[in-house]
Amino acid sequence: MTSITSDPRTPIAIRAARDEATGFVIMTVLLLLVPFSGIYPFFVMQALCFALFACAFNLLIGYGGLLSFGHAMFLGTAGYVSAHASKEWGFPPEFAILTGAAASFGLAVITGYVAIRRLGIYFAMITLALSQLIYFIYLQAPFTHGEDGIQGVPQGKMFGFLDLSNPTVLYYVVLGVFLIGFLIVYRAINSPFGEVLKSIRENEPRAISLGYKADQYKLLAYILSGTLAGLAGGMKVFVAQNASLTDVHWMMSGEVVLMTLIGGLGTIFGPVVGAFIVIAMQQYLAGFGQWVTVIQGAIFVVCVLAFRRGIVGEFAHYFKRSL
Amino acid sequence: MNIQALSAQLLVGLINGSFYALLSLGLAVIFGMLNVINFAHGALYMMGAFCAYFLLNLFGIGYWPALIIAPIVVGLFGILMERSLLQWLTGLDHLYGLLLTFGVALILQGLFQNYFGSSGLPYAIPTELQGGVNLGFMFLPIYRGWVVIFSLVVCLVTWYLIERTQLGAYLRAATENPTLVRAFGINVPRMITLTFGFGVGLAALAGVLSAPINQVRPLMGADLIIVVFAVVVIGGMGSIMGSIITGFALGVIEGLTKYFYPEASNTVVFVFMVLVLLLKPTGLTGRAT
C-alpha cells in the first residue's frame, strides 16, 4: 500500500536520478577545485568547451539516434559570429556569445529542414556535405579572413564587471556556461520530449502509430543540439581568442564523434569524459605530428569493434548504475 | 564566350566526373551488399595512386601494368579489411560501419602523411599518352581524353556485369535477401567479401588514373570523398546506371560553374544536393525507402 508521500516514479527511476545527481555533484566539485590544483587552466577551459560541444552532439546521436557528421559547422559558425560581434561590433562577451549561438540556431533550422528529409545513413552524409558547403563559404567570405581566421578577439568584461582577461574569472565563467548547457541537455533528455525522442530511436514506426510526429521531434532535437554546439563555439572564442577554419573543418566533426564514442554514446557524463581524454591526448601527443590522427583512427576502430558502450557506458553497465 | 576556355573546363569537369562516377559506383555496390557506407573509400583511392607510384619508383613497373596491379593489390587490402574488421559489424546499426571506416581512413591518411608529408609527388604521364590533338575548337591532351573514355568503359562494364550477367543476378538477389540466396547454396559471405574487394578496386583504379593529373598526395581522397557523398545523396544508391550518370553529370556541372562563376565551383555540388533534397528527397534515381 502506498502512503501519501509516495513518489510516483518507479524505484529504478529514483535510483537512476540519484546516481546521476551523485555524478553531477562529483563532477561539479572536481571542476570547481581545478584552479587550486595547479592544472593548467587553459587546458581545462578548452576541454570544457569541447565537453559542452560533445554533450550537444550526444543529445542528437545518443537519444535521437541521428549521426550528424557535420556538427563542426555549428561550433565554427558561432565562433566566427561571436568573434566578429566582439571584435568589429564591440559587443560585450555575453551578447557576443548569445549572438553566436543565435547564428547557429538559424543555421540549424535551415540545415535541419534540408537534412531531415533523408534519414538513416543518408543523414550523416548530408550533414557532412552541408558542413563542407559552409566550410567553403567561410573560406571565401571576407569577414572570416580566410586562412588567417579572426585573431586577437578582445576578452572584455562580462556583464560589465567580470574581467575575462583574468584566467580565474574566465575559468569560472566558462564552467558556469558549461554547467548551464549541461543541465539544459540533462533536462531535455529527461523531459517528455526526451522520452518521445528515445521511443522514436527505439521504434520509429510504433512511435508514429502512437501519433507522434517523428520528423518534428528529430528536427527539434537537431536544432537544440546545433544551438548548444553554438554556445560552446561562442564560449570557445573567449578562451582561445580566435576563430579559425579548424573549427569548421570535417576533422572537427570527426573529433566530436570520437569524444562521444570514447565516453559513451547515450550516457550523460560520457561526452564530458571523452572530451577531456581527446583534448589531453592532443595536448600530450602534439609533438608526434600525424601520429595523433593515426591513434584517433585506431581508437575509432577499437571502440566500434570492442567497446561500443564507451568508458562511462561500460562502467555504468558493470556496476549497474545510470550515469 | 570563349569556346576554348569553356571546353577546357568542360573537360576538367568530365575528368572529375569520371572519378565521381567510379567512386560512387563502388560506394553503391558496397552499400548494397554490406550495408556499410565506406568512409575509407577516399583513402583507398589515395592508396591506389600511391601503389602506382611505388610500382614505378621501387620496381620500375610502369603505368600500364599498374593499371591492373594497383587495383588488385588495394582490392586485396580491402578484402583483408572486410575479413578482419567489417565482417564483425553484421547486424549492427549502419552508423557503426561509417564510424569504423572513418577510423580506417584516419589511420591510412595519417600513416601516409607521416612518411610522405602533405605535398604532392609527381607521376609522369605514360609516353604513349603524352601530347595532344587539336580538335579545332580546343586542344585535347590525349591523357585526359583517355581517362574519360576509359572510366566510362569501366563503368559500363560494371553495369553490364551487375545488371546483365548470372553473377550479377546472384549479387542483386543477395542484396535483396541474403538468407534466401544462401539457402540456394550460394556462398554469400564470400560474395560479400569479393564485392567489397571489387568496390575498393574501383576506387584504386580511379586513384591510378588520377595520379598523372592530380599528383600523388596523402590527402588527395579526403575532400573528394565528401563530394562523392553528395553525389551519392543526389543520385541515390538504388541504381548502378544512376550512380554513373549522376557522377558524370555533376562533374560537367562543376566544370561549367568553373567557367561561368568560378567562386562557386567548390560549392556547386553541395548546393545542387540541397536543391535535390528540397525538390525530390529520395534522390534523382532513388526509390522511396
Coordinates of C-alpha atoms in Angstrom, one line a residue:
Chain A
M1 CA 0.0 0.0 0.0
T2 CA 1.3 3.4 -0.9
S3 CA 1.5 6.2 1.6
I4 CA 0.6 9.8 0.8
T5 CA 4.2 10.8 0.4
S6 CA 5.0 8.1 -2.1
D7 CA 6.9 9.1 -5.2
P8 CA 5.1 8.4 -8.4
R9 CA 8.4 7.3 -10.1
T10 CA 9.5 3.6 -10.2
P11 CA 12.3 2.5 -7.9
I12 CA 14.6 2.2 -10.9
A13 CA 13.9 5.8 -12.0
I14 CA 14.6 7.0 -8.4
R15 CA 17.8 5.1 -8.3
A16 CA 18.8 6.4 -11.7
A17 CA 18.1 10.0 -10.7
R18 CA 20.2 9.5 -7.5
D19 CA 23.1 8.1 -9.4
E20 CA 23.0 10.9 -11.9
A21 CA 22.8 13.5 -9.1
T22 CA 25.8 12.0 -7.4
G23 CA 27.7 12.0 -10.6
F24 CA 26.8 15.7 -11.2
V25 CA 27.9 16.7 -7.7
I26 CA 31.2 14.9 -8.0
M27 CA 31.8 16.4 -11.5
T28 CA 30.9 19.9 -10.3
V29 CA 33.1 19.8 -7.2
L30 CA 36.1 18.5 -9.1
L31 CA 35.7 21.2 -11.7
L32 CA 35.3 23.9 -9.1
L33 CA 38.6 22.9 -7.5
V34 CA 40.6 23.0 -10.7
P35 CA 42.1 26.5 -10.2
F36 CA 43.5 25.4 -6.8
S37 CA 45.0 22.2 -8.2
G38 CA 47.8 23.6 -10.3
I39 CA 46.4 22.0 -13.5
Y40 CA 46.9 24.3 -16.5
P41 CA 43.5 26.2 -16.5
F42 CA 43.6 26.9 -20.3
F43 CA 43.6 23.1 -20.9
V44 CA 40.6 22.6 -18.7
M45 CA 38.7 25.5 -20.2
Q46 CA 39.3 24.2 -23.7
A47 CA 38.2 20.8 -22.6
L48 CA 35.0 22.2 -21.1
C49 CA 34.1 24.0 -24.3
F50 CA 34.5 20.7 -26.2
A51 CA 32.7 18.8 -23.4
L52 CA 29.7 21.0 -24.0
F53 CA 30.0 20.6 -27.7
A54 CA 30.1 16.8 -27.2
C55 CA 27.1 16.9 -24.9
A56 CA 25.1 18.7 -27.5
F57 CA 26.2 16.2 -30.1
N58 CA 25.3 13.3 -27.8
L59 CA 21.8 14.7 -27.4
L60 CA 21.3 14.1 -31.1
I61 CA 23.1 10.7 -31.6
G62 CA 22.7 9.2 -28.2
Y63 CA 19.0 10.0 -27.7
G64 CA 17.7 10.8 -31.2
G65 CA 19.8 8.1 -32.9
L66 CA 20.8 10.6 -35.6
L67 CA 24.5 10.7 -36.6
S68 CA 25.5 14.2 -37.7
F69 CA 28.8 14.2 -39.4
G70 CA 28.8 18.0 -39.8
H71 CA 28.5 19.3 -36.2
A72 CA 31.6 21.4 -36.7
M73 CA 29.5 23.8 -38.7
F74 CA 27.7 24.9 -35.6
L75 CA 30.9 25.2 -33.5
G76 CA 32.6 27.2 -36.2
T77 CA 29.7 29.4 -37.2
A78 CA 29.1 30.5 -33.6
G79 CA 32.8 31.0 -33.3
Y80 CA 33.1 33.3 -36.3
V81 CA 29.9 35.3 -35.4
S82 CA 30.9 35.7 -31.7
A83 CA 34.4 36.8 -32.7
H84 CA 33.1 39.2 -35.3
A85 CA 30.5 40.6 -33.0
S86 CA 33.0 41.1 -30.2
K87 CA 35.9 42.5 -32.3
E88 CA 34.1 44.5 -35.0
W89 CA 30.9 45.5 -33.4
G90 CA 32.2 45.8 -29.9
F91 CA 29.5 43.6 -28.3
P92 CA 30.1 42.7 -24.7
P93 CA 31.1 39.0 -24.2
E94 CA 27.6 37.8 -23.0
F95 CA 25.9 39.3 -26.1
A96 CA 28.6 38.1 -28.4
I97 CA 28.3 34.5 -27.2
L98 CA 24.5 34.7 -27.5
T99 CA 24.7 36.2 -31.0
G100 CA 26.9 33.3 -31.9
A101 CA 24.5 30.7 -30.5
A102 CA 21.7 32.5 -32.3
A103 CA 23.6 32.2 -35.6
S104 CA 24.0 28.5 -35.0
F105 CA 20.3 28.3 -34.2
G106 CA 19.5 29.9 -37.6
L107 CA 21.9 27.5 -39.3
A108 CA 20.4 24.5 -37.6
V109 CA 16.9 25.5 -38.6
I110 CA 17.9 25.8 -42.3
T111 CA 20.2 22.7 -42.5
G112 CA 17.8 20.7 -40.3
Y113 CA 15.0 21.4 -42.7
V114 CA 17.1 20.0 -45.6
A115 CA 18.9 17.2 -43.8
I116 CA 15.8 15.7 -42.1
R117 CA 14.4 14.8 -45.5
R118 CA 16.6 11.7 -45.8
L119 CA 17.2 9.6 -42.7
G120 CA 19.3 6.7 -41.7
I121 CA 22.7 6.6 -43.2
Y122 CA 22.0 9.4 -45.7
F123 CA 21.6 11.8 -42.8
A124 CA 25.3 11.5 -41.9
M125 CA 26.4 12.1 -45.5
I126 CA 24.0 15.1 -45.9
T127 CA 25.2 16.8 -42.8
L128 CA 28.8 16.2 -43.8
A129 CA 28.2 17.7 -47.2
L130 CA 26.3 20.7 -45.7
S131 CA 29.2 21.4 -43.3
Q132 CA 31.6 21.2 -46.2
L133 CA 29.5 23.7 -48.1
I134 CA 29.6 26.0 -45.0
Y135 CA 33.4 25.5 -44.8
F136 CA 33.9 26.7 -48.4
I137 CA 31.7 29.7 -47.8
Y138 CA 33.8 30.7 -44.8
L139 CA 37.0 30.0 -46.7
Q140 CA 35.9 32.7 -49.3
A141 CA 33.8 35.1 -47.2
P142 CA 35.7 38.3 -46.4
F143 CA 34.6 38.6 -42.7
T144 CA 36.3 35.4 -41.7
H145 CA 39.7 36.5 -43.1
G146 CA 40.1 33.1 -44.9
E147 CA 43.1 31.1 -43.8
D148 CA 44.2 33.6 -41.2
G149 CA 40.9 33.5 -39.2
I150 CA 39.8 36.2 -36.8
Q151 CA 42.7 36.8 -34.5
G152 CA 43.1 38.8 -31.3
V153 CA 39.5 38.8 -30.1
P154 CA 39.2 41.1 -27.1
Q155 CA 38.0 39.3 -23.9
G156 CA 36.3 42.3 -22.4
K157 CA 34.1 42.3 -19.3
M158 CA 31.1 40.1 -19.0
F159 CA 28.0 41.8 -17.6
G160 CA 30.3 44.8 -17.2
F161 CA 32.2 43.5 -14.1
L162 CA 33.6 40.0 -14.8
D163 CA 37.0 40.7 -16.3
L164 CA 37.6 37.8 -18.7
S165 CA 41.3 38.6 -19.1
N166 CA 41.8 37.3 -15.6
P167 CA 42.3 33.5 -16.0
T168 CA 40.5 32.5 -12.8
V169 CA 37.4 34.7 -13.6
L170 CA 37.4 33.3 -17.2
Y171 CA 37.6 29.8 -15.8
Y172 CA 34.6 30.1 -13.6
V173 CA 32.6 31.9 -16.4
V174 CA 33.4 29.0 -18.7
L175 CA 32.5 26.5 -16.1
G176 CA 29.2 28.3 -15.5
V177 CA 28.3 28.3 -19.2
F178 CA 29.3 24.6 -19.4
L179 CA 27.1 23.7 -16.4
I180 CA 24.1 25.6 -17.8
G181 CA 24.5 23.9 -21.2
F182 CA 24.9 20.5 -19.4
L183 CA 21.8 21.0 -17.4
I184 CA 19.8 22.0 -20.4
V185 CA 20.8 18.8 -22.2
Y186 CA 20.0 16.8 -19.0
R187 CA 16.6 18.4 -18.7
A188 CA 15.8 17.8 -22.4
I189 CA 16.8 14.1 -22.1
N190 CA 14.6 13.6 -19.0
S191 CA 11.6 15.7 -20.2
P192 CA 8.6 14.2 -22.0
F193 CA 10.3 15.4 -25.2
G194 CA 13.3 13.3 -24.4
E195 CA 11.2 10.3 -23.7
V196 CA 9.4 10.6 -27.1
L197 CA 12.8 11.0 -28.8
K198 CA 14.1 7.8 -27.2
S199 CA 11.0 6.0 -28.2
I200 CA 11.4 7.1 -31.8
R201 CA 15.0 5.9 -31.7
E202 CA 13.9 2.5 -30.4
N203 CA 11.0 2.0 -32.7
E204 CA 10.0 4.8 -35.1
P205 CA 7.0 3.2 -36.8
R206 CA 5.5 2.4 -33.5
A207 CA 6.1 6.0 -32.2
I208 CA 4.4 7.3 -35.3
S209 CA 1.5 5.0 -35.0
L210 CA 1.0 6.4 -31.4
G211 CA 0.5 9.8 -33.0
Y212 CA 4.0 11.4 -32.5
K213 CA 5.3 13.3 -35.4
A214 CA 8.7 11.7 -35.6
D215 CA 10.2 14.2 -38.0
Q216 CA 9.3 17.2 -35.9
Y217 CA 10.9 15.7 -32.8
K218 CA 14.0 14.9 -34.7
L219 CA 14.2 18.4 -36.2
L220 CA 13.7 19.9 -32.7
A221 CA 16.5 17.7 -31.3
Y222 CA 18.7 18.7 -34.2
I223 CA 18.0 22.4 -33.6
L224 CA 18.6 22.2 -29.9
S225 CA 21.8 20.3 -30.4
G226 CA 23.0 22.8 -33.0
T227 CA 22.2 25.7 -30.8
L228 CA 24.1 24.3 -27.8
A229 CA 27.0 23.4 -30.0
G230 CA 26.9 27.1 -31.0
L231 CA 27.0 28.1 -27.3
A232 CA 30.2 26.0 -27.0
G233 CA 31.6 27.6 -30.1
G234 CA 30.9 31.1 -28.9
M235 CA 32.4 30.4 -25.5
K236 CA 35.5 28.9 -27.0
V237 CA 36.3 32.2 -28.8
F238 CA 36.8 33.9 -25.5
V239 CA 39.1 31.1 -24.3
A240 CA 41.3 30.8 -27.4
Q241 CA 40.8 34.5 -28.5
N242 CA 40.5 33.5 -32.1
A243 CA 38.1 31.8 -34.6
S244 CA 39.6 29.8 -37.4
L245 CA 38.8 27.4 -40.2
T246 CA 39.9 24.4 -38.0
D247 CA 36.6 24.7 -36.1
V248 CA 34.5 24.3 -39.2
H249 CA 36.6 21.5 -40.8
W250 CA 35.2 18.0 -41.2
M251 CA 38.1 16.8 -38.9
M252 CA 36.4 18.7 -36.1
S253 CA 33.1 17.0 -36.8
G254 CA 35.0 13.7 -36.6
E255 CA 36.6 14.7 -33.3
V256 CA 33.3 15.3 -31.6
V257 CA 32.1 11.9 -32.7
L258 CA 35.2 10.4 -31.3
M259 CA 34.8 12.2 -27.9
T260 CA 31.2 11.0 -27.6
L261 CA 32.1 7.5 -28.7
I262 CA 35.0 7.1 -26.2
G263 CA 33.0 8.4 -23.4
G264 CA 29.8 6.5 -24.3
L265 CA 27.0 7.2 -26.7
G266 CA 23.8 8.0 -24.9
T267 CA 25.4 8.4 -21.5
I268 CA 25.1 11.6 -19.5
F269 CA 28.7 12.0 -18.4
G270 CA 30.3 10.1 -21.3
P271 CA 30.8 13.1 -23.6
V272 CA 32.5 15.1 -20.8
V273 CA 34.9 12.3 -20.1
G274 CA 35.5 11.7 -23.8
A275 CA 36.2 15.4 -24.4
F276 CA 38.8 15.5 -21.6
I277 CA 40.5 12.4 -22.9
V278 CA 40.7 13.6 -26.5
I279 CA 41.9 17.1 -25.6
A280 CA 44.5 15.7 -23.2
M281 CA 45.7 13.3 -25.9
Q282 CA 46.1 16.1 -28.4
Q283 CA 47.9 18.2 -25.8
Y284 CA 50.4 15.5 -24.9
L285 CA 50.9 14.0 -28.3
A286 CA 51.2 17.3 -30.1
G287 CA 54.9 16.6 -30.8
F288 CA 54.1 13.4 -32.7
G289 CA 52.7 15.0 -35.8
Q290 CA 50.2 12.9 -37.7
W291 CA 50.5 10.0 -35.3
V292 CA 47.7 11.7 -33.4
T293 CA 45.4 11.2 -36.4
V294 CA 46.6 7.5 -36.6
I295 CA 45.9 7.0 -32.9
Q296 CA 42.5 8.7 -33.2
G297 CA 41.6 6.4 -36.1
A298 CA 42.7 3.3 -34.1
I299 CA 40.6 4.4 -31.2
F300 CA 37.6 4.7 -33.5
V301 CA 38.2 1.1 -34.8
V302 CA 38.7 -0.3 -31.3
C303 CA 35.6 1.5 -29.9
V304 CA 33.4 0.3 -32.7
L305 CA 34.6 -3.3 -32.6
A306 CA 35.0 -4.0 -28.9
F307 CA 33.9 -1.1 -26.8
R308 CA 30.6 0.3 -28.1
R309 CA 29.4 1.4 -24.7
G310 CA 32.3 3.7 -24.2
I311 CA 34.2 4.3 -20.9
V312 CA 31.3 5.7 -18.9
G313 CA 28.8 3.2 -20.5
E314 CA 31.0 0.2 -19.6
F315 CA 31.5 1.5 -16.1
A316 CA 27.7 2.1 -15.6
H317 CA 26.9 -1.3 -17.1
Y318 CA 29.4 -3.1 -14.9
F319 CA 28.2 -1.5 -11.7
K320 CA 24.6 -1.4 -12.9
R321 CA 24.4 2.3 -12.4
S322 CA 22.9 5.0 -14.5
L323 CA 25.5 7.6 -15.5
Chain B
M1 CA 32.0 33.4 -74.8
N2 CA 35.5 31.8 -75.1
I3 CA 34.9 28.4 -76.6
Q4 CA 38.5 27.3 -75.9
A5 CA 38.3 28.0 -72.2
L6 CA 34.8 26.7 -71.8
S7 CA 35.7 23.3 -73.4
A8 CA 38.8 23.1 -71.3
Q9 CA 36.7 23.5 -68.2
L10 CA 34.2 21.0 -69.5
L11 CA 37.0 18.5 -70.0
V12 CA 38.2 19.0 -66.4
G13 CA 34.6 18.6 -65.4
L14 CA 34.3 15.3 -67.3
I15 CA 37.5 14.0 -65.7
N16 CA 36.3 14.9 -62.2
G17 CA 33.0 13.3 -63.2
S18 CA 34.9 10.1 -64.1
F19 CA 36.3 9.9 -60.6
Y20 CA 32.9 10.7 -59.0
A21 CA 31.3 8.0 -61.1
L22 CA 33.9 5.4 -60.3
L23 CA 33.9 6.2 -56.6
S24 CA 30.1 6.5 -56.2
L25 CA 29.7 3.3 -58.1
G26 CA 32.0 1.5 -55.7
L27 CA 30.2 3.0 -52.7
A28 CA 26.8 2.0 -54.1
V29 CA 27.9 -1.6 -54.8
I30 CA 29.5 -1.9 -51.3
F31 CA 26.4 -0.4 -49.6
G32 CA 24.1 -2.8 -51.5
M33 CA 25.9 -5.9 -50.2
L34 CA 27.4 -4.8 -46.8
N35 CA 25.0 -2.0 -45.7
V36 CA 28.1 0.0 -44.9
I37 CA 29.0 3.4 -46.2
N38 CA 32.7 3.1 -46.8
F39 CA 34.2 6.3 -45.4
A40 CA 37.7 4.9 -46.2
H41 CA 36.9 5.0 -50.0
G42 CA 38.8 8.2 -50.4
A43 CA 41.8 6.8 -48.5
L44 CA 41.7 3.7 -50.7
Y45 CA 41.6 5.8 -53.8
M46 CA 44.8 7.6 -52.5
M47 CA 46.3 4.1 -51.9
G48 CA 45.7 3.2 -55.5
A49 CA 47.7 6.3 -56.6
F50 CA 50.5 5.5 -54.1
C51 CA 50.6 1.9 -55.3
A52 CA 51.2 3.1 -58.9
Y53 CA 53.9 5.5 -57.5
F54 CA 55.7 2.7 -55.6
L55 CA 55.4 0.3 -58.5
L56 CA 57.2 2.8 -60.7
N57 CA 59.8 4.1 -58.3
L58 CA 60.7 0.9 -56.4
F59 CA 60.2 -1.8 -59.1
G60 CA 60.3 0.2 -62.3
I61 CA 56.8 -1.1 -63.2
G62 CA 55.1 1.5 -65.5
Y63 CA 51.6 2.9 -65.9
W64 CA 50.0 0.1 -67.9
P65 CA 50.8 -2.8 -65.6
A66 CA 50.0 -0.5 -62.6
L67 CA 46.5 0.0 -64.0
I68 CA 45.9 -3.7 -63.4
I69 CA 48.2 -4.4 -60.4
A70 CA 47.3 -1.5 -58.2
P71 CA 43.5 -2.2 -58.1
I72 CA 44.3 -5.9 -57.3
V73 CA 46.7 -5.0 -54.5
V74 CA 44.4 -2.4 -53.0
G75 CA 41.5 -4.7 -53.6
L76 CA 43.2 -7.5 -51.6
F77 CA 43.9 -4.9 -48.9
G78 CA 40.1 -4.2 -48.9
I79 CA 39.4 -7.9 -48.6
L80 CA 41.7 -8.1 -45.6
M81 CA 39.9 -5.1 -44.2
E82 CA 36.5 -6.7 -44.7
R83 CA 37.6 -10.0 -43.2
S84 CA 39.4 -8.5 -40.2
L85 CA 37.1 -5.6 -39.3
L86 CA 33.9 -5.1 -41.2
Q87 CA 32.5 -8.6 -41.0
W88 CA 32.0 -8.2 -37.3
L89 CA 29.6 -5.4 -37.8
T90 CA 26.8 -7.6 -39.3
G91 CA 23.6 -6.9 -37.6
L92 CA 24.7 -3.6 -36.0
D93 CA 23.3 -0.2 -36.9
H94 CA 24.6 1.4 -40.2
L95 CA 26.3 4.2 -38.3
Y96 CA 28.9 1.8 -36.8
G97 CA 30.1 0.9 -40.3
L98 CA 30.5 4.6 -41.1
L99 CA 32.4 5.2 -37.8
L100 CA 34.7 2.2 -38.3
T101 CA 35.6 3.1 -41.9
F102 CA 36.1 6.7 -40.8
G103 CA 38.7 5.4 -38.3
V104 CA 40.4 3.3 -41.0
A105 CA 40.5 6.4 -43.2
L106 CA 42.2 8.4 -40.4
I107 CA 44.7 5.7 -39.9
L108 CA 45.6 5.3 -43.6
Q109 CA 45.8 9.1 -44.2
G110 CA 47.8 9.7 -41.0
L111 CA 50.3 7.0 -41.8
F112 CA 50.9 8.2 -45.4
Q113 CA 51.2 11.8 -44.1
N114 CA 53.8 10.7 -41.6
Y115 CA 56.0 9.2 -44.3
F116 CA 55.3 11.5 -47.3
G117 CA 54.2 14.8 -45.8
S118 CA 51.3 16.7 -47.4
S119 CA 52.9 17.8 -50.6
G120 CA 52.3 16.1 -53.9
L121 CA 54.6 13.5 -55.5
P122 CA 54.9 13.7 -59.3
Y123 CA 53.8 10.8 -61.5
A124 CA 54.6 11.2 -65.2
I125 CA 52.1 10.6 -68.0
P126 CA 53.0 7.4 -69.9
T127 CA 54.8 8.2 -73.2
E128 CA 52.1 6.6 -75.3
L129 CA 49.5 9.1 -74.0
Q130 CA 51.7 12.3 -73.9
G131 CA 50.9 15.3 -76.2
G132 CA 47.6 16.2 -77.5
V133 CA 45.4 16.8 -80.6
N134 CA 44.0 20.0 -81.9
L135 CA 40.3 19.5 -82.4
G136 CA 39.8 22.9 -84.0
F137 CA 37.7 24.4 -81.2
M138 CA 40.1 23.1 -78.4
F139 CA 43.4 21.4 -77.7
L140 CA 42.7 18.0 -76.2
P141 CA 45.6 16.4 -74.1
I142 CA 45.4 12.8 -75.0
Y143 CA 45.8 11.6 -71.4
R144 CA 42.8 13.4 -70.3
G145 CA 40.7 12.1 -73.2
W146 CA 41.9 8.6 -72.3
V147 CA 40.8 9.0 -68.6
V148 CA 37.3 10.0 -69.6
I149 CA 36.8 7.2 -72.1
F150 CA 38.5 4.5 -70.1
S151 CA 36.4 5.4 -67.0
L152 CA 33.3 5.4 -69.0
V153 CA 34.1 1.9 -70.3
V154 CA 34.9 0.6 -66.8
C155 CA 31.6 2.0 -65.5
L156 CA 29.6 0.4 -68.4
V157 CA 31.3 -2.9 -68.0
T158 CA 30.5 -2.9 -64.3
W159 CA 26.9 -2.0 -65.1
Y160 CA 26.8 -4.9 -67.5
L161 CA 28.3 -7.3 -65.0
I162 CA 25.8 -6.4 -62.3
E163 CA 22.6 -5.9 -64.4
R164 CA 23.0 -8.4 -67.2
T165 CA 25.1 -11.5 -66.1
Q166 CA 24.3 -14.5 -64.0
L167 CA 26.9 -13.4 -61.4
G168 CA 25.2 -10.0 -61.2
A169 CA 21.9 -11.7 -60.7
Y170 CA 23.2 -13.6 -57.7
L171 CA 24.6 -10.3 -56.4
R172 CA 21.4 -8.4 -56.8
A173 CA 19.5 -11.3 -55.2
A174 CA 21.8 -11.4 -52.3
T175 CA 21.4 -7.7 -51.8
E176 CA 17.6 -8.1 -51.6
N177 CA 17.6 -11.3 -49.4
P178 CA 20.9 -12.8 -48.3
T179 CA 19.3 -15.6 -46.3
L180 CA 17.2 -16.9 -49.2
V181 CA 20.2 -16.8 -51.5
R182 CA 22.3 -18.8 -49.0
A183 CA 19.6 -21.4 -48.9
F184 CA 20.1 -21.9 -52.6
G185 CA 23.7 -23.0 -51.9
I186 CA 25.5 -19.8 -52.8
N187 CA 28.3 -18.7 -50.5
V188 CA 27.0 -15.2 -49.6
P189 CA 29.7 -14.2 -47.1
R190 CA 32.4 -14.9 -49.8
M191 CA 30.4 -12.9 -52.3
I192 CA 30.2 -10.0 -49.8
T193 CA 34.0 -10.1 -49.3
L194 CA 34.6 -10.2 -53.1
T195 CA 32.1 -7.3 -53.7
F196 CA 34.0 -5.2 -51.1
G197 CA 37.3 -6.0 -52.8
F198 CA 35.8 -5.1 -56.2
G199 CA 34.4 -1.8 -55.0
V200 CA 37.7 -0.9 -53.4
G201 CA 39.5 -2.0 -56.6
L202 CA 37.4 0.6 -58.5
A203 CA 38.5 3.3 -56.1
A204 CA 42.1 2.3 -56.5
L205 CA 41.7 2.3 -60.3
A206 CA 40.4 5.9 -60.1
G207 CA 43.5 6.7 -58.0
V208 CA 45.9 5.3 -60.6
L209 CA 44.1 7.3 -63.3
S210 CA 44.3 10.5 -61.3
A211 CA 48.0 10.1 -60.4
P212 CA 49.4 11.8 -63.5
I213 CA 46.8 14.6 -63.3
N214 CA 46.4 15.5 -59.7
Q215 CA 49.8 14.3 -58.3
V216 CA 50.0 11.7 -55.5
R217 CA 49.1 13.2 -52.1
P218 CA 48.2 11.5 -48.8
L219 CA 45.1 13.7 -48.6
M220 CA 44.0 13.5 -52.2
G221 CA 40.9 11.5 -51.3
A222 CA 39.9 13.3 -48.1
D223 CA 38.0 16.1 -49.6
L224 CA 37.0 14.1 -52.7
I225 CA 35.1 11.6 -50.6
I226 CA 32.8 14.3 -49.2
V227 CA 31.9 15.5 -52.7
V228 CA 31.3 11.8 -53.6
F229 CA 28.9 11.5 -50.7
A230 CA 27.0 14.5 -52.0
V231 CA 26.9 12.8 -55.4
V232 CA 25.6 9.6 -53.8
V233 CA 22.9 11.6 -51.9
I234 CA 21.9 13.3 -55.2
G235 CA 21.8 10.1 -57.3
G236 CA 20.6 7.7 -54.7
M237 CA 22.3 4.3 -54.2
G238 CA 19.5 2.3 -55.7
S239 CA 20.6 2.2 -59.3
I240 CA 24.0 1.5 -60.8
M241 CA 23.3 3.4 -64.0
G242 CA 22.0 6.2 -61.8
S243 CA 25.4 6.5 -60.0
I244 CA 27.3 6.6 -63.3
I245 CA 25.1 9.2 -64.9
T246 CA 25.0 11.4 -61.8
G247 CA 28.7 11.2 -61.3
F248 CA 29.5 12.4 -64.8
A249 CA 26.7 15.0 -64.8
L250 CA 27.9 16.6 -61.6
G251 CA 31.4 16.7 -63.0
V252 CA 30.1 18.6 -66.0
I253 CA 28.0 20.9 -63.9
E254 CA 31.1 21.7 -61.8
G255 CA 33.1 22.3 -64.9
L256 CA 30.5 24.7 -66.3
T257 CA 30.5 26.5 -62.9
K258 CA 34.2 26.9 -63.1
Y259 CA 33.8 28.8 -66.4
F260 CA 30.7 30.9 -65.6
Y261 CA 31.1 31.6 -61.9
P262 CA 34.5 30.2 -60.6
E263 CA 33.8 31.4 -57.0
A264 CA 31.1 28.7 -56.6
S265 CA 33.0 25.8 -58.2
N266 CA 33.8 24.3 -54.8
T267 CA 30.3 24.5 -53.5
V268 CA 28.1 23.9 -56.6
V269 CA 27.8 20.1 -56.0
F270 CA 26.6 20.7 -52.4
V271 CA 24.2 23.4 -53.4
F272 CA 22.8 21.1 -56.1
M273 CA 22.4 18.4 -53.3
V274 CA 20.4 20.9 -51.3
L275 CA 18.1 21.6 -54.2
V276 CA 17.6 18.0 -55.0
L277 CA 16.8 17.3 -51.3
L278 CA 14.2 20.1 -51.3
L279 CA 12.6 19.1 -54.6
K280 CA 12.9 15.3 -54.7
P281 CA 14.1 14.0 -51.3
T282 CA 14.6 10.4 -52.5
G283 CA 17.3 11.4 -54.9
L284 CA 17.2 11.6 -58.7
T285 CA 17.1 7.9 -59.3
G286 CA 16.3 6.6 -55.8
R287 CA 13.1 4.9 -54.8
A288 CA 11.2 5.8 -51.7
T289 CA 12.6 3.8 -48.7

